[in-house]
């Protein structure tokens, strides 16, 4: 009945086109129908007969005898038949428009250059099913396919799509045999029973899948099963009730029911059907099947068995069957669109303006010399809108713009069935493939009336993560506790961000503890107090020297350089405070520059003092007075400034080329962040320290050479001892700094700064302050010059 209804839908579409004065004016479309009997050989022969013009001669009217050209074929309904037929028709570029062949292989334009279809391909159908799986969280499903091109191609594409997405897995893939192999079907049933998958996807024709009993399973059916009459039969509902199906877009065809009602056994006498090429026996068969009667002469034993004779007066309008049901036009709607696609393409071709055509020499095609490939050209570019409002066009693969309805088999309380639309899957330019479901309408054929749960392994609880089982799909896993630094939550397993660490339960990230040399830590407090103490002592010593600046011991030791030295020592003590507290960009840049310049200023003053002592010693000898002219006040100031400016240039170059920056170090501790200043350029830091070291060693050598001056108060001895302490501190600093982790490296550097600063302060100014404050009798010119004896 369905096949006959599809044939009548095609006849209706052609009749409607012929009555439309705006479409193909002055051209009458005809048609020939072949019943393929669901056999490849019969359908193949019919298509070749149409394409080659070898079908039986047709008498259209009294003046037109012969075989009218076949410009296109609507069909075949199955993928296997369409593949075989298109392989041959494609050689001659005869356009073929299928209304039900969904195999994704038919989208190969190299193999099937003239194939088109008004039903979306299985590739979109597969992705639609995967969308449904993802929507309900079904990550574990079984797959049943038919043993033909339709099922095997669908299985391959399904598996490839799942491997790309990695979100769902197949528990099993079974191929249903064509013959009723009881043993094979029993094996498949056992697989389904033992599997933990509660969802089964079916790419199969209904004739075999209905043999598989339902074991508390949720079925997801392809178009082939959803479009069958199986779902309309109440006695299958215990097995297939609640099934979710992907089905063809439902449409409306105004006037179709009235056309279907015109069928009558005496149709060949009706002038409107006089030219119909549908064989008369089809009408008789349909009539007898519908009214369960036989036309005379009846078969032997028919009347004796209580059978009725057909009178031809039966009223088709009183019959409630699939033939007259237009409430669910899906496959019929695809046939309707296929016929119109060919008609609109032919109309576009006939509207071509001579000299502006798309073919060689800007020529146009004509009905008298029409080549099939010329119509294929227009089919590829056809674009029209159906009365229902759907736009019809084909992409580069001959596929229509995909859209599917999602339906659900509802079992009503009175025992009847209803196939209801619960959503749709479509592709749009903006959102891509989109699934829209009305879950409130879905009938679940379970006691809970809720969707089942179908997973291989339950989601891991917080604090654990998945470990895949060997030789099993990725959806099957075990849960083990997370290691440190990793967490799992409801949605995923992940590493904590850099500034966070997993809590003891491993279910969320907590901020890492931060560590740096802080003013609030005991170590930071001690170093800060020591730095301020050194600064205070420098201020006190400076005050003492200012108050006693006219005394011999202050004047004899170059008071201006002493004042500069005290100021530089105070800067050295204060610069250590830059190493304490949270590192920031300005403190990182300033700390080493301030440290380097302060110590060079300090050591430069000591170096100049040493050179002045040496010059004074030489000037005391006969003929040595000329040496003093090189160490006047201006020369001393200029030398200190010059030596300090070199360090300033080194610091500037370092900061410009590779400036120190704050750095969050997570290498020392996994659960702790150590804030430190990355030096940026190790070479720059090494040059800065090296320059201080060169000046210090030079000061030490000069002071060592003049350590045995005859004065009673020998400044050179104090400088020698102070430089010895200074060099010892910084020689020990380098390995200690390199080997100290994190904030301890800053503590080591601060300790070296304070130790060397105190060493210089005590050795250079301690003896002088002692004499000034406690032994004033030694603070005389004679005592300083060594010309008097003081007891």
Short mmCIF file of N, CA and C in Angstrom, two decimals, residues 654 657-660 678-686:
data_model
loop_
_atom_site.label_atom_id
_atom_site.label_comp_id
_atom_site.label_asym_id
_atom_site.label_seq_id
_atom_site.Cartn_x
_atom_site.Cartn_y
_atom_site.Cartn_z
N UNK A 654 71.92 46.72 32.09
CA UNK A 654 71.27 45.49 32.56
C UNK A 654 69.75 45.66 32.60
N UNK A 657 68.29 45.96 28.91
CA UNK A 657 68.39 44.76 28.06
C UNK A 657 67.60 43.58 28.63
N UNK A 658 67.76 43.31 29.90
CA UNK A 658 67.08 42.15 30.51
C UNK A 658 66.82 42.45 31.97
N UNK A 659 65.74 43.17 32.20
CA UNK A 659 65.46 43.67 33.54
C UNK A 659 65.01 42.55 34.46
N UNK A 660 65.42 42.59 35.73
CA UNK A 660 64.88 41.64 36.72
C UNK A 660 63.37 41.83 36.87
N UNK A 678 63.56 37.23 39.55
CA UNK A 678 64.46 36.62 38.56
C UNK A 678 65.42 37.69 38.07
N UNK A 679 66.71 37.38 38.09
CA UNK A 679 67.73 38.40 37.77
C UNK A 679 67.67 38.84 36.33
N UNK A 680 66.96 38.09 35.50
CA UNK A 680 66.88 38.47 34.10
C UNK A 680 68.11 38.05 33.34
N UNK A 681 69.17 38.80 33.48
CA UNK A 681 70.44 38.48 32.83
C UNK A 681 71.46 38.11 33.89
N UNK A 682 71.87 36.86 33.87
CA UNK A 682 72.91 36.41 34.81
C UNK A 682 74.23 37.11 34.53
N UNK A 683 74.48 37.41 33.27
CA UNK A 683 75.72 38.11 32.90
C UNK A 683 75.74 39.50 33.51
N UNK A 684 74.60 40.19 33.44
CA UNK A 684 74.54 41.53 34.03
C UNK A 684 74.80 41.51 35.52
N UNK A 685 74.20 40.52 36.22
CA UNK A 685 74.42 40.40 37.66
C UNK A 685 75.87 40.08 37.97
N UNK A 686 76.49 39.22 37.15
CA UNK A 686 77.88 38.84 37.36
C UNK A 686 78.82 40.03 37.13
#
